[in-house]
Every structure is written in structure tokens, then in C-alpha cells.
């Protein structure tokens, strides 16, 4: 088996603090050192553009067109392929999914989903996860990694929400920024997707997302703007229409906002078969047609290809525009140094193992992303100590989500995981990857309990309530495992066509939980889910552990938290409501219109912003998460840095204020706290009551403290003016809120502009 030598190296180190039986693993567990490539500076892009311009200047018309047109589905080794030009030593381009790892590859890792990465609220960990992915993509010869995904989770049941970073534009932007820096750190081009308004799977290829200009800028466009600031090399336009025009030929969103306003210098590719025209797409801002054919397996029939050549010859598309398209594609190639020593494509069958020691960071992200929602009377963590002789602690694990799939981790539902018949560790669709292995909760908890002299029984049937109740009634602790899944619309699972049909747990879980709680007073619910779920049984159980989609180390990450090796520090990145109708919008499942009009009438009021303005009490609010210790906040100060500049734009953002405060660990064990900064704008602007504008994760020993210093930039204190088409700062009083969640506010301050 061949091991690929990579330009970036990883070294695992551990910082451990033993306190009251807790072994707390900090964000230093895996430190990845890499000579990062500078992809955000103008000078680096200028150099890349000079090389790209020289290269494109040597191309024939047909060669320029070939760079813009994929080879069709199945036309190469990757999901997207650009033809080589041997006479100029250009090897072509390999484009490959996914946000969870290298899709359709062997000897590669299955990472925690992006929704889990966001739940860590750890910028360093987000970056390191991106670096580890970069190593794997590069090792497999992938030029362009089709991630990160930044759709906003507008509808709680949205099928692909788990591929993104949650329900807040600021959090999405910061997570995307760090991910892009990581993915591009060793020379792989990242892809910001799906731009823009692809918020549900039903009708995704027909519907028009009608979004007002202010909401585009302040909500849906914000994380894409941050992606450009990070120096992302490529964008992917989405399937849907935006305000009546398809996203891949939308002059307003592609040319005016993305390329002109944001200053994006890379290229825009279509989502697979999302482009509907040739000339209109090229003029509207599309640079690369993917996968190249009009429909699957119809290549060489393409909207680009020969049709683009003809359009240039007859003047419908200018040669300047074609040169721009080709140059934009080649500039990131040179920016990443892919013209020198980039590995050949070796997705499968080549013996190229790119996993390295990435299982360590996968396990760490899995553990640090777990959100402890309820912990009545400190039932958790379980003791790691051996029990008294003759009195072994007993655990009953209930539900199919605790155990393995009968067909193996990759055998269920074909290549894209289109089913759920074991523990859930990723969703379904093109955002998935193969598991090299999958540690189940049953496997990990049994191993941990055995080492502690404890015993485990199980009942994995979701429908045999009597057998489950019998097992639970004989155990000291009953751990009920439940899940719900979603994914992309081309796969339907249990009647769910991508989007979830509702927010209920799957596989009879609500009935199972209620049954087990009635026979065991120490019932703990563990949920693997793509997003928020309803919890009608909440008051009857002792603890709820929200584990999300943890990837290949799922069981080990969970056991680390349950047995106290890791103190939970994850926080929710969306609101969990009592009723599905509490959310501001729902999936449009049925429509008599061939092109349904989906009006974003809630505007800026997404997720917690909606719950705040409507005074709806959530079950668990955005930013919420418990710990095995406790924290206090004090000493808030707000210091103005300088006057706000007159010209505020995404390409010239400046710091205008510093917000400082202290976080203290007032408990008896080491732990990490995610403190969050929310900002309230002056009244009368139509802004939400408060919006997230900063966060920091502080790792603290018992009695320890940390000063947190967060910055507010001119953009972050601005609103978008539709009339003047610019960012503007309002004069008046701004209020800063610092706390442990969107509703657990500990400190309050203010400043005037």
C-alpha cells in the first residue's frame, strides 16, 4: 500500500488535565502545521493573474472553450473534469465532492459534517479540520474541493442543512472563512457553494427564491462575502432561480454583487446541470459549465463546448469575455501552485492512503461538537472508576442507532448513503463520503465499560418495545439512541425526498423513548440528527446528548463525553423549537406552479432573530449548550478604535471597536466556554433585536480565567442601504450583549456612533 507524501505535516500532541475523574482534551489535541498559501492578498492574486493571462494568451479558441467546459458526467476520473492541454503541460482539472471528505475514494477519511464542525464554535479547530481535508484532497490529486457549503438553513427541515454551518450568517461566515483557509492551505482550490438561495430540495431546479436586496446582503450573501475575503478560488452557483432569473445566469448576483461588489477574482462553476443556457449564462457571469453535458451522459451535447465556440465566432459572446472566463479559471490554479508537483488523480484502486493521523482530529471535532442539552442532577458523566466488587454498573443501549448497519457502513442505500439502518454519522447525497470504518456507540461504550469493570446489554430493534423495555428495566442506566436523516433530492428515503417531511425523530423513536423512560428513571437520550427535532418526551428523561453527524469516530467521540474524558463544550447553531410552526418558514412541498414562487417574507428574521422578535420561547435556543463545569462573566468594556470610514465595503473593512470581557471557570473541572457577542443596532433601522457579531472558545482550568478580546468592524456595525446601494453606519446607540447563548445574556454594554 502506497502512502502519499504531502507538503503539509501533522503532529498529534495532547494536553490533559485530570480533575475529579475528568480528562479534558483541549483544542491542542491535534496541531497541524502547514506552510499556508497566501490566497487572500491582492499581490498574490496579481501574480497568479499574470501567469494565467500569459497562459490563456497561448491558447486557441477551442482550447479556451475546453477550459470552461466539463467533459460530461463520467467523462473522467472525478465528478467534474476539465480537459488537459498537453502541448502546454496543463494536466486538466479534477473537481470532487464533498464537505465530509473525498467522495468516491478509498483509503480516505470520513470527517464530521460541517454542522458538527460549526457546533464546536472553535476557529482553530475549524481551520485544522480544513487543513486535514486539504491533505486528503491533494493526496488524491483533487484540484478543486467542492466545499464549503453555506446555505442558511432557512427551513429547519431543509435536506442539506447539515452540509452547512447553521442558522446565522455571521457564524456561517466565520466557519466558512476558517474552512477555506484550511482547505486551500496546501494548494487545493476550495469552492463556496451554493450561491445563492438554495434553501430547500423540493423544486430546487424550478423554484424562484424571491429575496429582497437588503436580505441578500445582510443574511444570505454574508458568508459568501466572507469566503471572498478568505481568498476562495471558486464559487458554485445554485439550481434555483433568484428573483425570477436562474442563479447560474443571474447578472445581479454573479456580476454585480459577487464579482464587482465583493471583488471576487476566481471563477464561477455551475452546480451539476444547474445551467440552463449557454450565451445567457456566459454573459450572466458563469465561467465554467459542470459537469459539461446538458443532461447526464449526453456529452458532447453542452450549452458551452461547441455552442460557446459558435457564440464567440458570431459575436454573441465577446472574445474578451471568453478570455476572462479562462483567466479566472486558471488564476486559482497558479495561485495554489498547482502547476508544480501536484499529485495525479488517484481516487480509487491506486493504493494511495491519505488518512494520516486524521482520525485524531475527527474524534476531537466529534467530541467537541456534542451539545449537552439536558443533564438533570448531573447524571453525566459516568464514572470511569471500577465499581465496588459485586456491584458492576450496568448500561442498556436501546435502538438501532446504537449499532452497526447490517450491510456495513457503506453498504446501505448505494454509494451516497441513501438509507438509515444503523447508527447515523452523515446524511445522504453528494455531500457524503465512504467510511473507511465507523465506530458505533455500542462498540465504543462496550469497550469503555468493559475496561471499567462495567457491563452493557443492548436491544437494537426500534419496533420491539417490550424487548427494549425489558433490557432497560434491568440496567442502572438506559441509553436510548435516536436519529433522523436528510439529504439531496435525487434520493428518497422513507418517503423523504431530500428535505425531511417533518421534524420528528425517525424509527418509532418518540414511542421508544417514552416507553423506556417509564421503566428506567435514569434514561438518557442520544440523538444523531441532521438538524433540530421535536422532543415531546423531554420532561421524562434525565439527560439529552445531541451528537449530530460525527463521522467515522462517532462512537469514540460520544464515549469520550459520556465517560468524562472530554467535557462537552458544543453549542447549538440553530434553535430547537417546541413546534415546527414556530419557525419563520417551512419547506414548500407541493405547488400548482411549474416554477413555485418562494417569498422570503421573513427577511432578516432568521432562526433566533425570529424567535426574539416574535417573543417565542424555544425549547433550546441558538448558542445553547451545557458543560460539566460552570462559568462566570465579568468586566465588560467597549473601546472605540477610530472613526468609521466613509467608504465601507467588503474589500476594505476596518476595526472600529474592541469588546473585552473576562470568562471564569467557577466549577471543579476543566472545561471550555463559548462566549458570544450580540449587537443591537439603534432603533428605527428595521434590524433584529440582536445579531451575532463575535464568539470565542476559552479553555479554562478550575478557577482559571481568560480575557476575551473581540473586534467589531465597520461592516459589522453597518446596514445595507438599498436606495444608495452601499453599507451605511447609523448614528445612535449600539448595545452589546455578551453571554453563553442568544438568550443567556451575562453582560451588557453600549457605545455611540
XYZ file of C-alpha atoms in Angstrom:
753
model
C 0.000 0.000 0.000
C 1.446 3.339 -1.048
C 1.419 6.305 1.343
C 1.388 9.699 -0.380
C 3.961 12.216 0.821
C 2.261 15.573 1.357
C 3.583 19.094 1.646
C 1.815 19.620 4.963
C 2.670 17.580 8.034
C 0.538 16.721 11.030
C 1.660 16.018 14.545
C -0.562 14.962 17.395
C 0.017 16.368 20.840
C -2.069 16.080 23.938
C -2.709 18.495 26.770
C -4.504 16.684 29.526
C -5.897 17.837 32.814
C -7.109 15.244 35.274
C -9.669 16.704 37.617
C -12.371 14.794 39.500
C -12.065 11.914 37.100
C -12.256 14.152 34.020
C -9.624 14.077 31.309
C -10.232 17.226 29.315
C -8.866 17.266 25.757
C -8.310 20.810 24.564
C -8.089 22.215 21.066
C -4.377 21.409 21.146
C -5.065 17.692 20.814
C -4.211 17.832 17.128
C -1.907 20.553 15.923
C -1.431 20.654 12.190
C 1.485 22.719 10.978
C 1.477 23.807 7.377
C 3.238 26.429 5.309
C -0.042 28.043 4.357
C -0.505 29.514 0.908
C -1.496 33.184 0.924
C -4.728 33.302 -1.057
C -6.296 36.484 0.282
C -3.744 39.189 -0.565
C -4.096 41.266 -3.712
C -0.432 40.818 -4.600
C -0.720 37.030 -4.624
C -3.756 37.229 -6.891
C -1.985 39.734 -9.136
C 0.912 37.316 -9.620
C -1.483 34.459 -10.341
C -3.397 36.602 -12.839
C -0.201 37.485 -14.655
C 0.615 33.792 -15.107
C -2.963 32.970 -16.085
C -3.107 35.788 -18.629
C 0.128 34.593 -20.205
C -1.169 31.027 -20.370
C -4.534 31.968 -21.862
C -2.753 34.131 -24.418
C -1.190 30.970 -25.875
C -4.495 29.127 -26.297
C -6.564 28.619 -29.402
C -10.268 29.412 -29.344
C -11.169 25.747 -28.918
C -8.674 25.352 -26.072
C -10.099 28.350 -24.243
C -13.562 26.857 -24.561
C -12.309 23.482 -23.344
C -11.149 25.047 -20.090
C -14.674 26.336 -19.475
C -16.495 23.104 -20.328
C -16.510 19.903 -18.317
C -16.150 16.506 -20.008
C -19.619 15.353 -19.042
C -20.816 13.020 -16.319
C -18.497 10.028 -16.229
C -16.116 11.705 -18.664
C -13.120 11.401 -16.366
C -11.909 10.070 -13.043
C -13.645 12.740 -10.964
C -17.199 14.055 -10.619
C -16.059 17.053 -12.668
C -13.224 17.078 -15.203
C -11.553 19.700 -17.370
C -9.598 18.504 -20.411
C -5.798 18.608 -20.358
C -3.806 20.641 -22.872
C -0.663 18.525 -23.298
C 1.205 20.926 -25.571
C 1.314 23.458 -22.703
C 1.814 20.846 -19.967
C -1.618 21.586 -18.485
C -2.889 18.309 -16.971
C -6.517 19.360 -16.716
C -8.558 19.758 -13.543
C -10.222 17.314 -11.161
C -13.262 18.594 -9.254
C -14.534 16.404 -6.410
C -17.021 16.460 -3.560
C -17.579 16.651 -0.569
C -17.783 18.661 2.684
C -17.292 15.407 4.658
C -14.234 14.138 2.750
C -13.129 12.916 -0.647
C -16.194 11.389 -2.302
C -15.981 8.064 -4.165
C -12.484 7.455 -2.799
C -10.790 4.613 -0.965
C -8.231 4.947 1.818
C -9.629 8.360 2.792
C -11.352 9.675 5.906
C -14.997 10.408 6.687
C -14.996 13.685 8.617
C -17.719 15.098 10.870
C -20.301 17.071 8.919
C -19.935 20.837 8.689
C -22.894 21.303 11.035
C -20.853 19.484 13.683
C -17.731 21.484 12.928
C -19.766 24.650 13.484
C -21.093 23.320 16.788
C -17.556 23.367 18.159
C -17.514 27.183 17.746
C -13.737 26.739 17.615
C -11.995 28.712 14.862
C -8.705 26.867 15.288
C -10.436 23.517 15.075
C -12.394 24.599 12.007
C -9.142 25.596 10.354
C -7.345 22.384 11.342
C -10.227 20.294 10.017
C -9.867 22.175 6.734
C -6.117 21.523 6.655
C -6.640 17.798 7.228
C -9.139 17.749 4.372
C -6.687 19.668 2.186
C -4.087 16.978 2.784
C -6.520 14.271 1.712
C -7.789 16.104 -1.372
C -4.288 16.955 -2.503
C -3.036 13.444 -1.829
C -5.791 12.104 -4.071
C -4.946 14.573 -6.848
C -8.093 16.709 -6.462
C -7.568 20.247 -7.742
C -10.889 21.675 -6.605
C -12.657 20.542 -3.433
C -16.381 21.226 -3.720
C -16.785 22.795 -0.299
C -17.656 24.623 1.926
C -21.430 24.846 1.677
C -23.076 27.940 3.178
C -26.815 27.752 2.722
C -28.515 29.292 5.724
C -30.903 26.621 6.987
C -33.870 28.930 6.353
C -36.225 25.970 6.745
C -35.497 23.629 9.648
C -36.373 20.560 7.562
C -34.091 21.563 4.681
C -32.403 18.483 3.274
C -28.854 19.812 3.013
C -28.705 21.985 6.123
C -26.224 19.554 7.688
C -23.700 20.344 4.945
C -23.567 23.966 6.133
C -22.723 25.747 9.360
C -26.089 26.623 10.896
C -28.714 29.341 11.024
C -26.751 32.570 11.443
C -24.915 34.464 8.686
C -22.075 35.655 10.918
C -21.358 32.159 12.241
C -21.633 30.721 8.730
C -19.200 33.345 7.505
C -16.589 32.760 10.203
C -16.800 28.976 9.829
C -16.520 29.229 6.035
C -13.592 31.642 6.332
C -11.564 29.275 8.532
C -12.536 26.232 6.459
C -11.424 27.907 3.239
C -8.107 28.958 4.751
C -7.580 25.369 5.841
C -8.697 23.679 2.608
C -6.539 25.996 0.499
C -3.540 25.871 2.867
C -1.725 23.120 0.965
C -2.696 24.040 -2.555
C -6.266 22.808 -3.110
C -8.871 25.211 -4.508
C -11.960 25.499 -2.302
C -15.434 26.151 -3.706
C -18.010 28.358 -1.976
C -21.468 26.937 -2.617
C -24.413 27.024 -3.314
C -24.692 30.635 -4.404
C -27.462 31.680 -3.636
C -30.896 30.989 -2.141
C -30.866 27.167 -2.498
C -32.653 26.647 0.820
C -34.739 23.560 0.096
C -34.540 20.453 -2.075
C -38.140 20.282 -3.272
C -38.422 22.175 -6.569
C -34.779 23.204 -6.315
C -34.433 23.128 -10.101
C -37.613 25.095 -10.769
C -38.403 27.445 -7.897
C -37.523 31.115 -7.626
C -36.236 32.341 -4.279
C -37.587 35.870 -4.037
C -35.217 37.711 -1.709
C -35.045 41.458 -1.235
C -31.728 43.211 -1.786
C -31.119 44.061 1.864
C -31.720 40.488 2.975
C -29.382 39.167 0.282
C -26.614 41.412 1.567
C -27.150 41.102 5.304
C -28.109 37.420 5.508
C -27.672 35.088 2.534
C -24.752 36.851 0.906
C -22.784 37.498 4.105
C -20.980 34.127 4.350
C -20.179 34.263 0.631
C -18.704 37.720 1.123
C -16.524 36.279 3.900
C -15.467 33.495 1.534
C -14.157 36.072 -0.903
C -12.284 37.771 1.934
C -10.678 34.400 2.680
C -9.414 34.237 -0.903
C -11.596 31.368 -2.074
C -10.689 30.260 -5.598
C -14.087 29.201 -6.928
C -17.822 29.595 -6.468
C -20.675 27.269 -7.391
C -23.958 28.816 -8.489
C -27.105 27.013 -7.409
C -30.001 25.244 -9.146
C -32.738 27.673 -8.227
C -33.809 30.986 -9.624
C -33.206 34.175 -7.663
C -35.882 36.797 -8.136
C -37.006 35.190 -11.377
C -33.628 34.512 -13.013
C -31.653 31.284 -12.706
C -28.698 31.628 -10.350
C -26.190 30.491 -12.985
C -27.118 33.290 -15.388
C -28.047 35.931 -12.834
C -26.277 39.159 -13.697
C -27.288 40.788 -10.410
C -25.907 38.112 -8.104
C -22.920 36.923 -10.173
C -21.584 40.019 -11.879
C -22.809 42.959 -9.851
C -22.650 41.557 -6.311
C -20.092 38.733 -6.411
C -17.545 39.935 -8.940
C -17.917 43.711 -8.741
C -19.068 44.451 -5.195
C -17.290 41.597 -3.372
C -14.299 41.750 -5.705
C -14.212 38.006 -6.380
C -11.320 37.176 -8.738
C -11.769 33.439 -9.115
C -14.261 31.536 -11.269
C -17.910 30.553 -11.005
C -18.891 26.990 -11.907
C -22.431 25.711 -12.230
C -23.835 23.137 -9.898
C -24.168 19.893 -11.828
C -26.644 20.559 -14.663
C -27.799 23.784 -12.977
C -27.035 25.940 -16.031
C -29.988 26.283 -18.393
C -28.456 28.306 -21.215
C -25.148 28.990 -22.920
C -24.913 32.610 -24.033
C -27.077 33.975 -21.226
C -25.029 32.045 -18.660
C -21.692 33.269 -20.030
C -22.890 36.872 -20.115
C -24.582 36.493 -16.735
C -21.317 35.569 -15.019
C -20.876 31.792 -15.339
C -17.271 30.816 -16.125
C -17.328 27.006 -16.082
C -20.104 24.591 -17.083
C -20.318 21.479 -14.906
C -20.280 18.642 -15.462
C -20.361 19.843 -19.077
C -23.235 17.949 -20.636
C -26.807 19.259 -20.690
C -28.172 16.142 -19.042
C -26.369 13.152 -17.593
C -24.463 11.155 -20.214
C -25.392 13.474 -23.085
C -21.825 14.738 -23.713
C -20.637 16.255 -26.034
C -24.026 17.984 -26.120
C -23.397 21.086 -24.000
C -24.570 24.657 -23.554
C -20.885 25.586 -23.698
C -18.453 23.478 -25.761
C -19.105 23.899 -29.487
C -22.053 26.189 -28.768
C -19.797 28.584 -26.890
C -17.271 28.474 -29.733
C -20.031 29.370 -32.173
C -21.273 32.144 -29.865
C -17.799 33.711 -29.830
C -17.483 33.394 -33.597
C -20.828 35.074 -34.227
C -20.262 37.785 -31.611
C -22.927 36.713 -29.120
C -20.132 36.300 -26.562
C -17.080 38.502 -26.931
C -13.540 37.161 -27.036
C -12.780 39.413 -24.078
C -15.445 37.636 -22.055
C -14.119 34.203 -23.048
C -10.591 35.294 -22.112
C -11.948 36.488 -18.786
C -13.633 33.125 -18.179
C -10.487 31.152 -18.955
C -8.232 33.504 -16.992
C -10.484 33.339 -13.938
C -10.275 29.533 -14.070
C -6.509 29.445 -14.434
C -5.686 32.138 -11.850
C -6.564 29.980 -8.787
C -4.640 27.114 -10.391
C -1.494 29.256 -10.334
C -2.405 30.873 -7.009
C -2.332 27.420 -5.380
C 0.877 26.420 -7.125
C -0.830 23.516 -8.849
C 1.412 23.937 -11.890
C 4.324 22.465 -9.922
C 4.396 18.983 -8.435
C 0.675 18.456 -7.959
C -0.142 14.743 -7.488
C -2.014 12.798 -10.182
C -5.621 11.700 -9.624
C -5.764 8.515 -7.533
C -9.250 8.327 -6.054
C -9.555 4.531 -6.024
C -7.505 1.455 -6.744
C -4.093 3.132 -6.631
C -3.202 2.261 -3.038
C -2.812 5.933 -2.099
C -3.667 6.218 1.595
C -4.263 9.831 2.644
C -5.752 9.256 6.093
C -2.583 10.019 8.056
C -3.479 10.600 11.699
C -6.680 12.432 10.818
C -8.725 10.099 12.991
C -7.467 12.207 15.910
C -8.970 15.460 14.669
C -12.112 13.634 13.525
C -12.561 12.270 17.030
C -11.823 15.672 18.542
C -14.315 17.519 16.346
C -16.852 14.781 17.058
C -16.444 15.175 20.818
C -16.227 18.971 20.913
C -19.289 19.303 18.692
C -21.522 17.301 21.024
C -24.124 19.548 22.638
C -25.295 18.566 26.101
C -28.892 19.796 26.178
C -30.065 18.376 29.485
C -28.221 16.899 32.472
C -30.625 16.570 35.349
C -28.926 16.248 38.746
C -25.569 15.784 36.998
C -26.344 12.251 35.877
C -23.472 12.679 33.433
C -20.607 11.985 33.200
C -20.487 8.305 34.028
C -17.713 7.206 36.330
C -14.523 5.866 34.788
C -13.711 4.154 38.064
C -14.119 0.432 38.615
C -17.267 -0.307 40.676
C -17.304 -1.891 44.064
C -16.858 -5.685 43.984
C -20.116 -7.399 43.202
C -21.805 -4.163 42.115
C -20.910 -3.515 38.478
C -22.669 -0.585 36.829
C -24.934 -1.747 34.035
C -25.913 0.068 30.843
C -28.664 -0.835 28.386
C -28.231 0.567 24.867
C -31.554 0.846 23.070
C -32.313 1.495 19.400
C -30.791 0.727 16.019
C -28.864 3.994 16.068
C -26.604 2.491 18.736
C -25.350 -0.268 16.489
C -23.984 -1.081 13.038
C -25.813 -1.305 9.743
C -26.337 -4.964 8.807
C -24.862 -4.194 5.390
C -21.828 -2.370 6.737
C -21.057 1.363 6.954
C -21.099 1.844 3.168
C -23.480 -0.893 2.104
C -26.736 0.861 2.879
C -28.533 2.766 0.139
C -25.807 2.661 -2.501
C -22.822 4.940 -2.882
C -24.429 8.054 -1.383
C -25.802 6.597 1.873
C -29.459 6.769 0.907
C -30.868 4.866 3.873
C -30.651 4.605 7.655
C -30.452 1.165 9.252
C -27.727 1.646 11.847
C -26.033 4.492 13.639
C -26.192 7.763 11.702
C -22.886 9.589 11.136
C -23.594 11.588 7.946
C -26.596 12.475 5.800
C -27.192 11.355 2.211
C -26.358 12.681 -1.230
C -23.334 14.262 -2.880
C -22.210 15.686 0.444
C -21.198 12.257 1.708
C -18.093 10.123 1.527
C -17.230 6.470 2.122
C -16.390 5.383 5.637
C -13.005 3.663 5.971
C -14.586 2.350 9.176
C -17.338 3.517 11.501
C -17.053 3.174 15.276
C -20.577 2.657 16.587
C -21.762 3.779 20.024
C -22.328 0.153 21.009
C -18.770 -0.721 20.081
C -17.160 2.213 21.893
C -19.329 2.174 25.014
C -18.930 -1.578 25.404
C -15.154 -1.228 25.205
C -15.112 1.642 27.706
C -17.464 -0.074 30.133
C -15.534 -3.329 29.934
C -12.306 -1.519 30.799
C -14.081 -0.032 33.816
C -15.474 -3.355 35.008
C -18.979 -2.331 33.922
C -21.420 -4.260 31.745
C -23.510 -3.444 28.675
C -26.639 -5.018 27.254
C -28.496 -3.929 24.145
C -31.788 -4.073 22.287
C -31.337 -2.699 18.789
C -34.834 -3.182 17.388
C -36.728 0.084 17.049
C -40.085 -1.657 16.995
C -39.878 -4.292 19.699
C -40.793 -2.052 22.612
C -41.234 -4.934 25.022
C -37.753 -6.317 24.448
C -36.305 -2.834 24.796
C -38.212 -2.176 27.995
C -37.089 -5.494 29.419
C -33.427 -4.680 28.770
C -33.793 -1.146 30.110
C -35.589 -2.208 33.296
C -32.655 -4.413 34.321
C -29.969 -1.743 33.860
C -28.765 1.105 36.035
C -28.771 3.425 33.029
C -30.819 3.247 29.844
C -29.272 4.968 26.830
C -31.839 5.408 24.057
C -30.381 6.178 20.635
C -32.479 8.023 18.055
C -31.856 9.690 14.727
C -33.330 11.480 11.756
C -31.787 11.921 8.347
C -31.968 14.079 5.224
C -30.016 14.823 2.092
C -30.233 15.623 -1.574
C -33.430 15.404 -3.623
C -32.254 12.745 -6.081
C -32.579 10.178 -3.276
C -35.802 9.499 -1.381
C -35.500 7.741 1.983
C -38.592 6.540 3.842
C -40.685 8.963 1.797
C -38.396 11.932 2.479
C -37.311 13.444 -0.845
C -34.198 15.206 0.371
C -35.985 17.546 2.755
C -37.446 15.985 5.880
C -41.212 15.619 5.849
C -41.346 16.838 9.443
C -39.110 17.401 12.463
C -39.944 14.185 14.290
C -37.354 11.562 15.129
C -37.362 8.525 12.875
C -37.905 4.819 13.505
C -40.510 4.962 16.250
C -38.088 6.847 18.494
C -40.617 9.034 20.327
C -42.603 5.991 21.398
C -39.440 4.131 22.320
C -38.121 6.961 24.470
C -41.406 7.313 26.333
C -41.563 3.575 26.911
C -38.015 3.331 28.239
C -38.433 6.383 30.471
C -41.440 4.704 32.055
C -39.373 1.703 33.192
C -35.999 3.285 33.958
C -35.665 6.563 35.892
C -32.134 7.045 34.553
C -32.976 7.352 30.870
C -30.537 9.266 28.698
C -31.353 10.114 25.084
C -28.591 10.362 22.470
C -29.597 11.958 19.170
C -27.775 11.721 15.853
C -29.548 14.211 13.650
C -29.174 16.424 10.595
C -30.891 19.302 12.396
C -33.445 20.268 15.038
C -36.015 17.722 16.185
C -39.152 17.885 18.287
C -38.873 16.472 21.824
C -42.331 15.731 23.262
C -40.748 13.375 25.844
C -38.176 15.863 27.161
C -39.518 16.189 30.710
C -39.472 12.424 31.271
C -35.748 11.814 30.668
C -32.690 12.697 32.755
C -30.318 13.806 30.001
C -30.223 14.635 26.298
C -26.992 14.431 24.312
C -27.080 15.971 20.821
C -24.342 14.269 18.817
C -25.204 15.384 15.274
C -23.258 13.694 12.458
C -19.823 12.895 13.906
C -18.128 10.938 11.097
C -16.070 7.760 11.366
C -15.083 8.167 15.056
C -18.700 8.612 16.127
C -18.801 6.094 18.955
C -15.421 7.036 20.401
C -16.281 10.750 20.400
C -19.540 10.021 22.185
C -17.911 7.755 24.770
C -15.309 10.440 25.460
C -18.093 12.785 26.530
C -20.327 10.269 28.314
C -17.472 8.999 30.478
C -15.959 12.404 31.117
C -12.769 12.149 29.128
C -13.975 15.252 27.300
C -16.037 17.964 28.926
C -18.834 18.856 26.475
C -18.425 22.337 25.025
C -20.567 22.260 21.876
C -23.271 24.863 21.368
C -26.326 24.784 19.135
C -26.026 26.516 15.770
C -29.792 26.665 15.313
C -32.865 26.964 17.508
C -34.786 23.903 18.682
C -38.461 24.817 18.815
C -41.441 23.258 20.535
C -43.472 23.267 17.303
C -42.420 23.197 13.667
C -44.714 26.150 13.018
C -42.663 28.232 15.463
C -40.007 28.638 12.766
C -40.309 31.553 10.313
C -40.577 29.408 7.175
C -41.324 25.852 6.101
C -40.470 23.728 3.093
C -42.766 24.192 0.096
C -43.585 20.531 -0.555
C -46.354 20.992 -3.112
C -47.201 23.731 -5.558
C -49.505 24.041 -8.589
C -46.954 26.333 -10.229
C -44.323 24.898 -12.575
C -41.912 27.437 -11.068
C -43.019 27.952 -7.467
C -42.534 31.419 -6.044
C -40.881 31.140 -2.638
C -41.070 34.545 -0.998
C -38.577 35.201 1.769
C -41.060 37.392 3.601
C -39.338 36.894 6.960
C -36.466 38.977 5.608
C -33.681 39.441 8.148
C -35.508 37.462 10.824
C -33.932 34.047 10.548
C -33.717 31.478 13.356
C -33.176 33.110 16.795
C -33.850 36.545 15.323
C -37.398 35.411 14.526
C -37.917 33.839 17.937
C -36.714 37.071 19.574
C -38.889 39.490 17.622
C -41.959 37.232 17.880
C -41.279 36.518 21.570
C -41.481 32.755 21.010
C -39.983 30.639 23.766
C -37.740 27.948 22.254
C -37.061 24.579 23.824
C -33.336 25.215 23.382
C -32.092 28.489 21.972
C -29.387 29.222 19.439
C -25.969 29.087 21.095
C -27.115 26.884 23.995
C -25.059 24.047 25.417
C -24.268 22.707 28.893
C -20.944 21.765 30.452
C -19.750 19.596 33.332
C -18.498 22.791 34.947
C -19.798 26.349 35.331
C -18.656 29.750 34.079
C -18.983 33.358 35.081
C -18.579 36.551 33.044
C -17.319 39.948 34.216
C -15.527 43.204 33.374
C -17.102 44.172 30.059
C -15.521 47.173 28.321
C -16.126 48.626 24.872
C -13.337 50.765 23.382
C -13.681 52.725 20.164
C -10.676 52.394 17.872
C -11.180 55.098 15.286
C -13.791 56.930 13.311
C -15.902 54.849 10.995
C -14.624 55.261 7.425
C -16.835 56.951 4.866
C -16.403 54.219 2.272
C -17.457 50.888 3.792
C -17.234 47.840 1.567
C -16.385 44.181 1.755
C -12.941 44.749 0.269
C -11.882 47.436 2.750
C -13.233 46.501 6.172
C -11.667 48.109 9.249
C -11.946 47.566 13.005
C -13.925 50.305 14.756
C -14.301 48.916 18.296
C -12.908 46.349 20.719
C -15.140 44.468 23.131
C -13.295 42.976 26.104
C -14.519 40.849 28.992
C -13.377 38.049 31.269
C -14.654 34.469 31.422
C -14.024 32.457 34.606
C -14.326 28.722 35.274
C -16.162 28.646 38.607
C -16.581 24.864 38.719
C -14.413 21.977 39.842
C -13.299 20.561 36.499
C -11.521 21.874 33.424
C -13.766 22.944 30.604
C -14.301 25.235 27.640
C -16.839 28.004 27.295
C -18.055 29.559 24.056
C -18.842 33.173 24.900
C -20.941 35.009 22.341
C -21.200 38.688 21.433
C -24.500 40.010 20.122
C -25.111 43.516 18.831
C -28.298 45.585 18.887
C -28.448 48.408 16.347
C -30.007 51.815 17.027
C -33.783 51.735 16.922
C -35.704 52.537 13.784
C -33.466 50.674 11.328
C -35.617 47.561 10.993
C -32.820 45.358 12.326
C -33.419 42.274 14.506
C -33.365 42.796 18.273
C -29.802 41.469 18.296
C -27.432 39.757 15.874
C -24.353 37.631 16.475
C -21.157 39.598 15.922
C -18.446 37.590 17.667
C -17.561 34.498 19.664
C -14.584 32.920 21.352
C -13.917 29.500 22.852
C -11.881 29.674 26.061
C -10.282 26.563 27.582
C -10.029 27.004 31.339
C -8.776 25.068 34.334
C -10.863 25.137 37.552
C -10.588 28.638 38.963
C -8.936 29.851 35.775
C -9.925 32.884 33.755
C -9.329 34.318 30.301
C -9.710 37.783 28.876
C -11.608 37.732 25.612
C -10.938 40.498 23.099
C -13.360 40.676 20.185
C -13.354 43.248 17.407
C -16.235 44.939 15.668
C -15.590 46.063 12.100
C -17.234 48.799 10.113
C -19.196 46.242 8.105
C -20.412 44.550 11.275
C -21.948 47.776 12.588
C -23.459 48.689 9.208
C -26.724 48.014 7.432
C -27.262 47.741 3.694
C -28.958 50.717 2.098
C -30.992 49.642 -0.910
C -31.514 53.194 -2.120
C -27.829 54.150 -2.130
C -26.542 50.626 -2.800
C -23.918 50.802 -0.093
C -23.194 49.858 3.502
C -24.088 52.628 5.944
C -23.498 53.198 9.637
C -26.392 54.696 11.541
C -25.798 57.336 14.178
C -27.031 56.412 17.604
C -26.552 53.972 20.436
C -25.444 50.396 19.815
C -25.891 47.828 22.570
C -23.516 44.932 23.124
C -24.711 41.724 24.764
C -22.274 39.055 25.927
C -23.447 35.683 27.112
C -23.494 31.908 26.961
C -26.256 31.751 24.344
C -28.599 34.028 22.434
C -30.875 34.185 25.489
C -28.436 33.644 28.365
C -27.017 37.174 28.420
C -24.492 37.825 31.201
C -23.080 41.279 30.369
C -24.464 44.379 28.683
C -22.722 47.481 27.377
C -23.170 50.217 24.806
C -21.370 52.662 22.553
C -22.351 55.524 20.291
C -21.526 56.216 16.675
